[in-house]
């Protein structure tokens, strides 16, 4: 009805609920969700339009007394808007009231140009129409606290109605500037609440985020693109060129055809009505609003009863519409699985942006550009600076046939192109999976020529070594003690503070064409390792026929047997190893496993000279060199890590289970304690 940019909700959780409330139940499409929904509280939410680029605020971590949630929005220049949603229970005691005032003062002491605080404060003792006249000590202490914060309260009309009882002003809106709020209206309550929904205009100057135009692949003229690419004599166009030059020619030809035949659009910020909303449900909702408006005018009991009836009918009709939509999606999932996964993704994905980051020197990175730089510096700080003077020896294995080179055919390329997921995002070269899959027959020949040039020269195009990194906040599952099931909305919790760069993990976007080349080389390497029986049986990651499930089954079988025999188990687990793999040691192991010649030279060039930059809300950091590790976001990288740790079980006596970079050493105790310690020393050595 109103299409708000910001939504603040108090008492978001029902009373005495038994089933856990999942985060997806509170998410709205097109909004970023910020929540504080502890099990013992009623829950507060803030939903902000995604195009406003909201971020979590450090105020949420500092304000622990009040039930509140805070977020920030960047304004023009360096100005920022702080948004807070607060709930004060009517049963609050004196100590809790003092904590709420303290938290409000903490929020206001932060250096924000604009502050908006709203919520349900349950303070009928304060007569806001009479310039804050108070009845009782509680109201007086709160008024003193509000005035100490230099806040302005804007609500002057009653917001809480219950049949024909006396109406009170319980829901408040505070700002740090008197002229920030205009046109406050009291609208229909949410659900069965007796609190009116407050709708208001906030005067501010939101930072304009420049949206980059995007290709609309659904409206592309694929036949014209195929004809354009088919008319090119690729053998002549690429003859005599180096790998770098050939890639530049292919990329320009593809981009020219894309710009000519695929329309572009700038993503809009217009809200859409829910996909489940049908005409019948919409009519019931409109009737609910009309009857509430009539009750507000007359304040008569019969009009309230009419409103309550319309409210219930609207609730039932909306729930029925949602059930009908979900039932239809489920029934059609076999023929239209895309619709099912698209609907599920809209419910499961919740974003909360990148919070202000605290640097090592204590300073704070507030702008998107500063956050990108801080995160990129941290991601690069974990790289290993390899000491090449004392590289240990690696005994060469007995290999029947060593691998020195390989050749790529057009058929190989077509198979890989047809398996691409068209919904995957492109890398820095801006060539998406959609055009590669749609034009697989036309692009197979030039890409095969390019890949063979790359393998022959032992080099890859410089653009293939670049990666755009998106930082994702780490989350972990939290389960109830003893029964392994979520207990509340906090079943997905944070690993640490959102202000720490170390609590974000990098997800990289690299060239799709490079990934196809990597996939072909990976298949070649896996075949070589399998035929020569080089892979350890302890490894369960990134190997055909193995998975985390086979790893779990093997571990549980061993542990269960030990427990049945009244033994105990000690287990050591290693993690976070991908970024620290030293390149020269990895190449030495590959050579020991029979990978030589041009193929080894290609892998060496693939690993070295790489660059990455972090992108936050369209703002990019500077490029930084990748000194070690398996390239994040690559196809070949995971298997290279498997090769690097393949000989790990040979230097320990404990039972070993590997799943990529997760390694478990297990031994029975008490007899195996010294063995486990010796194995740790051996691994370190």
PDB file of C-alpha atoms in Angstrom, residues 373-559:
ATOM      1  CA  UNK A 373      40.608  -1.589   0.843  1.00  0.00           C
ATOM      2  CA  UNK A 374      40.601  -2.888   4.443  1.00  0.00           C
ATOM      3  CA  UNK A 375      39.174  -6.270   3.438  1.00  0.00           C
ATOM      4  CA  UNK A 376      41.572  -6.669   0.525  1.00  0.00           C
ATOM      5  CA  UNK A 377      44.532  -5.900   2.796  1.00  0.00           C
ATOM      6  CA  UNK A 378      43.343  -8.527   5.272  1.00  0.00           C
ATOM      7  CA  UNK A 379      42.719 -11.192   2.627  1.00  0.00           C
ATOM      8  CA  UNK A 380      46.223 -10.624   1.270  1.00  0.00           C
ATOM      9  CA  UNK A 381      47.823 -10.603   4.740  1.00  0.00           C
ATOM     10  CA  UNK A 382      47.309 -14.361   5.176  1.00  0.00           C
ATOM     11  CA  UNK A 383      49.391 -15.241   2.109  1.00  0.00           C
ATOM     12  CA  UNK A 384      52.568 -17.246   2.699  1.00  0.00           C
ATOM     13  CA  UNK A 385      55.826 -15.578   1.717  1.00  0.00           C
ATOM     14  CA  UNK A 386      57.691 -18.670   0.682  1.00  0.00           C
ATOM     15  CA  UNK A 387      61.299 -19.261   1.681  1.00  0.00           C
ATOM     16  CA  UNK A 388      62.787 -20.954  -1.388  1.00  0.00           C
ATOM     17  CA  UNK A 389      66.237 -21.539   0.111  1.00  0.00           C
ATOM     18  CA  UNK A 390      65.299 -24.645   2.090  1.00  0.00           C
ATOM     19  CA  UNK A 391      62.636 -26.501   0.133  1.00  0.00           C
ATOM     20  CA  UNK A 392      62.526 -30.138   1.305  1.00  0.00           C
ATOM     21  CA  UNK A 393      62.945 -32.974  -1.158  1.00  0.00           C
ATOM     22  CA  UNK A 394      59.963 -34.837  -2.546  1.00  0.00           C
ATOM     23  CA  UNK A 395      60.533 -38.401  -3.691  1.00  0.00           C
ATOM     24  CA  UNK A 396      59.306 -39.011  -7.214  1.00  0.00           C
ATOM     25  CA  UNK A 397      56.653 -41.684  -7.534  1.00  0.00           C
ATOM     26  CA  UNK A 398      56.801 -44.619  -9.909  1.00  0.00           C
ATOM     27  CA  UNK A 399      54.864 -43.373 -12.944  1.00  0.00           C
ATOM     28  CA  UNK A 400      54.068 -45.475 -15.998  1.00  0.00           C
ATOM     29  CA  UNK A 401      53.517 -42.520 -18.332  1.00  0.00           C
ATOM     30  CA  UNK A 402      54.449 -38.950 -17.391  1.00  0.00           C
ATOM     31  CA  UNK A 403      52.178 -36.123 -18.525  1.00  0.00           C
ATOM     32  CA  UNK A 404      53.974 -33.386 -20.419  1.00  0.00           C
ATOM     33  CA  UNK A 405      51.321 -31.884 -22.696  1.00  0.00           C
ATOM     34  CA  UNK A 406      47.701 -32.181 -23.775  1.00  0.00           C
ATOM     35  CA  UNK A 407      45.542 -31.150 -26.720  1.00  0.00           C
ATOM     36  CA  UNK A 408      42.039 -29.633 -26.649  1.00  0.00           C
ATOM     37  CA  UNK A 409      39.485 -30.494 -29.355  1.00  0.00           C
ATOM     38  CA  UNK A 410      36.372 -28.584 -30.392  1.00  0.00           C
ATOM     39  CA  UNK A 411      34.219 -31.476 -29.140  1.00  0.00           C
ATOM     40  CA  UNK A 412      35.784 -31.152 -25.688  1.00  0.00           C
ATOM     41  CA  UNK A 413      34.978 -27.446 -25.611  1.00  0.00           C
ATOM     42  CA  UNK A 414      31.372 -27.901 -26.813  1.00  0.00           C
ATOM     43  CA  UNK A 415      30.684 -30.427 -24.042  1.00  0.00           C
ATOM     44  CA  UNK A 416      31.947 -28.019 -21.388  1.00  0.00           C
ATOM     45  CA  UNK A 417      30.065 -25.030 -22.856  1.00  0.00           C
ATOM     46  CA  UNK A 418      26.762 -26.906 -22.954  1.00  0.00           C
ATOM     47  CA  UNK A 419      27.096 -27.774 -19.258  1.00  0.00           C
ATOM     48  CA  UNK A 420      27.496 -24.152 -18.140  1.00  0.00           C
ATOM     49  CA  UNK A 421      25.011 -22.629 -15.739  1.00  0.00           C
ATOM     50  CA  UNK A 422      23.694 -19.492 -17.516  1.00  0.00           C
ATOM     51  CA  UNK A 423      22.835 -17.866 -14.164  1.00  0.00           C
ATOM     52  CA  UNK A 424      26.445 -17.673 -12.965  1.00  0.00           C
ATOM     53  CA  UNK A 425      27.988 -14.210 -12.763  1.00  0.00           C
ATOM     54  CA  UNK A 426      30.798 -13.286 -15.188  1.00  0.00           C
ATOM     55  CA  UNK A 427      34.348 -12.465 -14.173  1.00  0.00           C
ATOM     56  CA  UNK A 428      36.340  -9.267 -14.795  1.00  0.00           C
ATOM     57  CA  UNK A 429      36.160  -9.865 -18.585  1.00  0.00           C
ATOM     58  CA  UNK A 430      32.325  -9.456 -18.444  1.00  0.00           C
ATOM     59  CA  UNK A 431      31.718 -12.488 -20.697  1.00  0.00           C
ATOM     60  CA  UNK A 432      28.848 -14.419 -19.135  1.00  0.00           C
ATOM     61  CA  UNK A 433      27.969 -18.090 -19.235  1.00  0.00           C
ATOM     62  CA  UNK A 434      24.780 -17.238 -21.149  1.00  0.00           C
ATOM     63  CA  UNK A 435      26.454 -16.200 -24.393  1.00  0.00           C
ATOM     64  CA  UNK A 436      29.031 -18.999 -24.157  1.00  0.00           C
ATOM     65  CA  UNK A 437      26.293 -21.620 -23.800  1.00  0.00           C
ATOM     66  CA  UNK A 438      23.940 -20.119 -26.387  1.00  0.00           C
ATOM     67  CA  UNK A 439      26.754 -19.848 -28.958  1.00  0.00           C
ATOM     68  CA  UNK A 440      28.653 -23.011 -28.029  1.00  0.00           C
ATOM     69  CA  UNK A 441      28.924 -24.307 -31.635  1.00  0.00           C
ATOM     70  CA  UNK A 442      30.132 -20.950 -32.967  1.00  0.00           C
ATOM     71  CA  UNK A 443      32.669 -20.299 -30.158  1.00  0.00           C
ATOM     72  CA  UNK A 444      34.062 -23.827 -29.809  1.00  0.00           C
ATOM     73  CA  UNK A 445      36.583 -23.382 -32.635  1.00  0.00           C
ATOM     74  CA  UNK A 446      38.166 -20.075 -31.508  1.00  0.00           C
ATOM     75  CA  UNK A 447      38.232 -21.163 -27.866  1.00  0.00           C
ATOM     76  CA  UNK A 448      39.902 -24.464 -28.777  1.00  0.00           C
ATOM     77  CA  UNK A 449      42.541 -22.546 -30.756  1.00  0.00           C
ATOM     78  CA  UNK A 450      43.048 -20.173 -27.814  1.00  0.00           C
ATOM     79  CA  UNK A 451      43.372 -22.993 -25.272  1.00  0.00           C
ATOM     80  CA  UNK A 452      45.876 -24.905 -27.398  1.00  0.00           C
ATOM     81  CA  UNK A 453      47.943 -21.729 -27.857  1.00  0.00           C
ATOM     82  CA  UNK A 454      47.881 -21.260 -24.078  1.00  0.00           C
ATOM     83  CA  UNK A 455      48.995 -24.862 -23.440  1.00  0.00           C
ATOM     84  CA  UNK A 456      51.658 -24.693 -26.153  1.00  0.00           C
ATOM     85  CA  UNK A 457      53.168 -21.467 -24.792  1.00  0.00           C
ATOM     86  CA  UNK A 458      52.726 -22.457 -21.141  1.00  0.00           C
ATOM     87  CA  UNK A 459      51.094 -19.093 -20.337  1.00  0.00           C
ATOM     88  CA  UNK A 460      47.571 -17.777 -19.805  1.00  0.00           C
ATOM     89  CA  UNK A 461      46.129 -14.343 -20.675  1.00  0.00           C
ATOM     90  CA  UNK A 462      46.762 -11.770 -17.950  1.00  0.00           C
ATOM     91  CA  UNK A 463      43.023 -11.093 -17.564  1.00  0.00           C
ATOM     92  CA  UNK A 464      42.495 -14.730 -16.545  1.00  0.00           C
ATOM     93  CA  UNK A 465      44.678 -14.085 -13.509  1.00  0.00           C
ATOM     94  CA  UNK A 466      42.425 -11.318 -12.187  1.00  0.00           C
ATOM     95  CA  UNK A 467      39.629 -11.865  -9.674  1.00  0.00           C
ATOM     96  CA  UNK A 468      36.870  -9.716  -8.227  1.00  0.00           C
ATOM     97  CA  UNK A 469      36.376 -10.694  -4.585  1.00  0.00           C
ATOM     98  CA  UNK A 470      33.029 -10.401  -2.783  1.00  0.00           C
ATOM     99  CA  UNK A 471      33.302 -10.523   1.038  1.00  0.00           C
ATOM    100  CA  UNK A 472      30.709 -12.760   2.740  1.00  0.00           C
ATOM    101  CA  UNK A 473      30.155 -12.662   6.494  1.00  0.00           C
ATOM    102  CA  UNK A 474      30.799 -16.057   8.068  1.00  0.00           C
ATOM    103  CA  UNK A 475      27.893 -17.814   9.761  1.00  0.00           C
ATOM    104  CA  UNK A 476      27.638 -21.041  11.656  1.00  0.00           C
ATOM    105  CA  UNK A 477      24.774 -23.218  12.755  1.00  0.00           C
ATOM    106  CA  UNK A 478      23.848 -23.068  16.418  1.00  0.00           C
ATOM    107  CA  UNK A 479      22.012 -26.070  17.860  1.00  0.00           C
ATOM    108  CA  UNK A 480      20.301 -26.745  21.140  1.00  0.00           C
ATOM    109  CA  UNK A 481      22.270 -28.699  23.747  1.00  0.00           C
ATOM    110  CA  UNK A 482      21.509 -32.363  23.534  1.00  0.00           C
ATOM    111  CA  UNK A 483      19.007 -32.499  20.700  1.00  0.00           C
ATOM    112  CA  UNK A 484      20.756 -31.030  17.624  1.00  0.00           C
ATOM    113  CA  UNK A 485      17.871 -28.830  16.490  1.00  0.00           C
ATOM    114  CA  UNK A 486      17.506 -25.058  16.192  1.00  0.00           C
ATOM    115  CA  UNK A 487      15.982 -23.483  19.278  1.00  0.00           C
ATOM    116  CA  UNK A 488      15.122 -20.030  17.966  1.00  0.00           C
ATOM    117  CA  UNK A 489      15.601 -17.501  15.228  1.00  0.00           C
ATOM    118  CA  UNK A 490      19.279 -17.359  16.210  1.00  0.00           C
ATOM    119  CA  UNK A 491      19.855 -20.866  14.841  1.00  0.00           C
ATOM    120  CA  UNK A 492      22.147 -19.159  12.325  1.00  0.00           C
ATOM    121  CA  UNK A 493      24.571 -17.059  14.316  1.00  0.00           C
ATOM    122  CA  UNK A 494      27.674 -15.048  13.674  1.00  0.00           C
ATOM    123  CA  UNK A 495      31.179 -16.344  14.192  1.00  0.00           C
ATOM    124  CA  UNK A 496      32.268 -13.005  15.578  1.00  0.00           C
ATOM    125  CA  UNK A 497      31.875  -9.256  15.319  1.00  0.00           C
ATOM    126  CA  UNK A 498      30.877  -7.839  11.960  1.00  0.00           C
ATOM    127  CA  UNK A 499      33.330  -5.000  12.533  1.00  0.00           C
ATOM    128  CA  UNK A 500      36.312  -7.393  12.270  1.00  0.00           C
ATOM    129  CA  UNK A 501      37.716  -8.009   8.745  1.00  0.00           C
ATOM    130  CA  UNK A 502      38.785 -11.487   9.879  1.00  0.00           C
ATOM    131  CA  UNK A 503      35.149 -12.588  10.105  1.00  0.00           C
ATOM    132  CA  UNK A 504      34.581 -12.278   6.350  1.00  0.00           C
ATOM    133  CA  UNK A 505      35.511 -14.885   3.775  1.00  0.00           C
ATOM    134  CA  UNK A 506      36.451 -14.080   0.162  1.00  0.00           C
ATOM    135  CA  UNK A 507      34.403 -15.391  -2.761  1.00  0.00           C
ATOM    136  CA  UNK A 508      36.074 -14.683  -6.097  1.00  0.00           C
ATOM    137  CA  UNK A 509      34.719 -14.199  -9.601  1.00  0.00           C
ATOM    138  CA  UNK A 510      37.148 -15.180 -12.353  1.00  0.00           C
ATOM    139  CA  UNK A 511      36.895 -15.540 -16.117  1.00  0.00           C
ATOM    140  CA  UNK A 512      34.383 -18.202 -17.244  1.00  0.00           C
ATOM    141  CA  UNK A 513      36.540 -19.082 -20.270  1.00  0.00           C
ATOM    142  CA  UNK A 514      39.490 -19.665 -17.956  1.00  0.00           C
ATOM    143  CA  UNK A 515      37.317 -21.950 -15.803  1.00  0.00           C
ATOM    144  CA  UNK A 516      36.465 -24.040 -18.888  1.00  0.00           C
ATOM    145  CA  UNK A 517      40.185 -24.420 -19.615  1.00  0.00           C
ATOM    146  CA  UNK A 518      40.828 -25.352 -15.986  1.00  0.00           C
ATOM    147  CA  UNK A 519      38.042 -27.936 -16.127  1.00  0.00           C
ATOM    148  CA  UNK A 520      39.625 -29.646 -19.148  1.00  0.00           C
ATOM    149  CA  UNK A 521      43.042 -29.699 -17.467  1.00  0.00           C
ATOM    150  CA  UNK A 522      41.545 -30.961 -14.199  1.00  0.00           C
ATOM    151  CA  UNK A 523      39.900 -33.875 -16.020  1.00  0.00           C
ATOM    152  CA  UNK A 524      43.263 -34.667 -17.604  1.00  0.00           C
ATOM    153  CA  UNK A 525      45.057 -34.581 -14.227  1.00  0.00           C
ATOM    154  CA  UNK A 526      42.421 -36.701 -12.465  1.00  0.00           C
ATOM    155  CA  UNK A 527      42.723 -39.339 -15.192  1.00  0.00           C
ATOM    156  CA  UNK A 528      46.514 -39.361 -14.769  1.00  0.00           C
ATOM    157  CA  UNK A 529      46.345 -39.690 -10.974  1.00  0.00           C
ATOM    158  CA  UNK A 530      43.669 -42.382 -11.148  1.00  0.00           C
ATOM    159  CA  UNK A 531      45.422 -44.516 -13.748  1.00  0.00           C
ATOM    160  CA  UNK A 532      48.652 -44.430 -11.726  1.00  0.00           C
ATOM    161  CA  UNK A 533      46.865 -44.981  -8.384  1.00  0.00           C
ATOM    162  CA  UNK A 534      48.468 -41.879  -6.865  1.00  0.00           C
ATOM    163  CA  UNK A 535      45.610 -40.549  -4.693  1.00  0.00           C
ATOM    164  CA  UNK A 536      45.456 -41.572  -1.042  1.00  0.00           C
ATOM    165  CA  UNK A 537      42.383 -43.467   0.139  1.00  0.00           C
ATOM    166  CA  UNK A 538      42.105 -41.026   3.057  1.00  0.00           C
ATOM    167  CA  UNK A 539      40.978 -38.205   0.739  1.00  0.00           C
ATOM    168  CA  UNK A 540      37.209 -37.674   0.285  1.00  0.00           C
ATOM    169  CA  UNK A 541      37.128 -34.185  -1.253  1.00  0.00           C
ATOM    170  CA  UNK A 542      36.776 -33.293  -4.949  1.00  0.00           C
ATOM    171  CA  UNK A 543      37.171 -36.915  -6.059  1.00  0.00           C
ATOM    172  CA  UNK A 544      34.579 -38.850  -8.047  1.00  0.00           C
ATOM    173  CA  UNK A 545      32.631 -41.261  -5.854  1.00  0.00           C
ATOM    174  CA  UNK A 546      33.753 -39.525  -2.663  1.00  0.00           C
ATOM    175  CA  UNK A 547      32.002 -36.811  -0.673  1.00  0.00           C
ATOM    176  CA  UNK A 548      31.505 -35.385   2.807  1.00  0.00           C
ATOM    177  CA  UNK A 549      28.967 -38.182   3.327  1.00  0.00           C
ATOM    178  CA  UNK A 550      31.539 -40.939   2.716  1.00  0.00           C
ATOM    179  CA  UNK A 551      33.920 -39.061   5.028  1.00  0.00           C
ATOM    180  CA  UNK A 552      31.277 -38.920   7.756  1.00  0.00           C
ATOM    181  CA  UNK A 553      30.332 -42.588   7.400  1.00  0.00           C
ATOM    182  CA  UNK A 554      33.959 -43.699   7.694  1.00  0.00           C
ATOM    183  CA  UNK A 555      34.580 -41.498  10.751  1.00  0.00           C
ATOM    184  CA  UNK A 556      31.408 -42.582  12.544  1.00  0.00           C
ATOM    185  CA  UNK A 557      32.168 -46.244  11.880  1.00  0.00           C
ATOM    186  CA  UNK A 558      35.559 -45.916  13.585  1.00  0.00           C
ATOM    187  CA  UNK A 559      34.309 -43.825  16.493  1.00  0.00           C
TER     188      UNK A 559
END
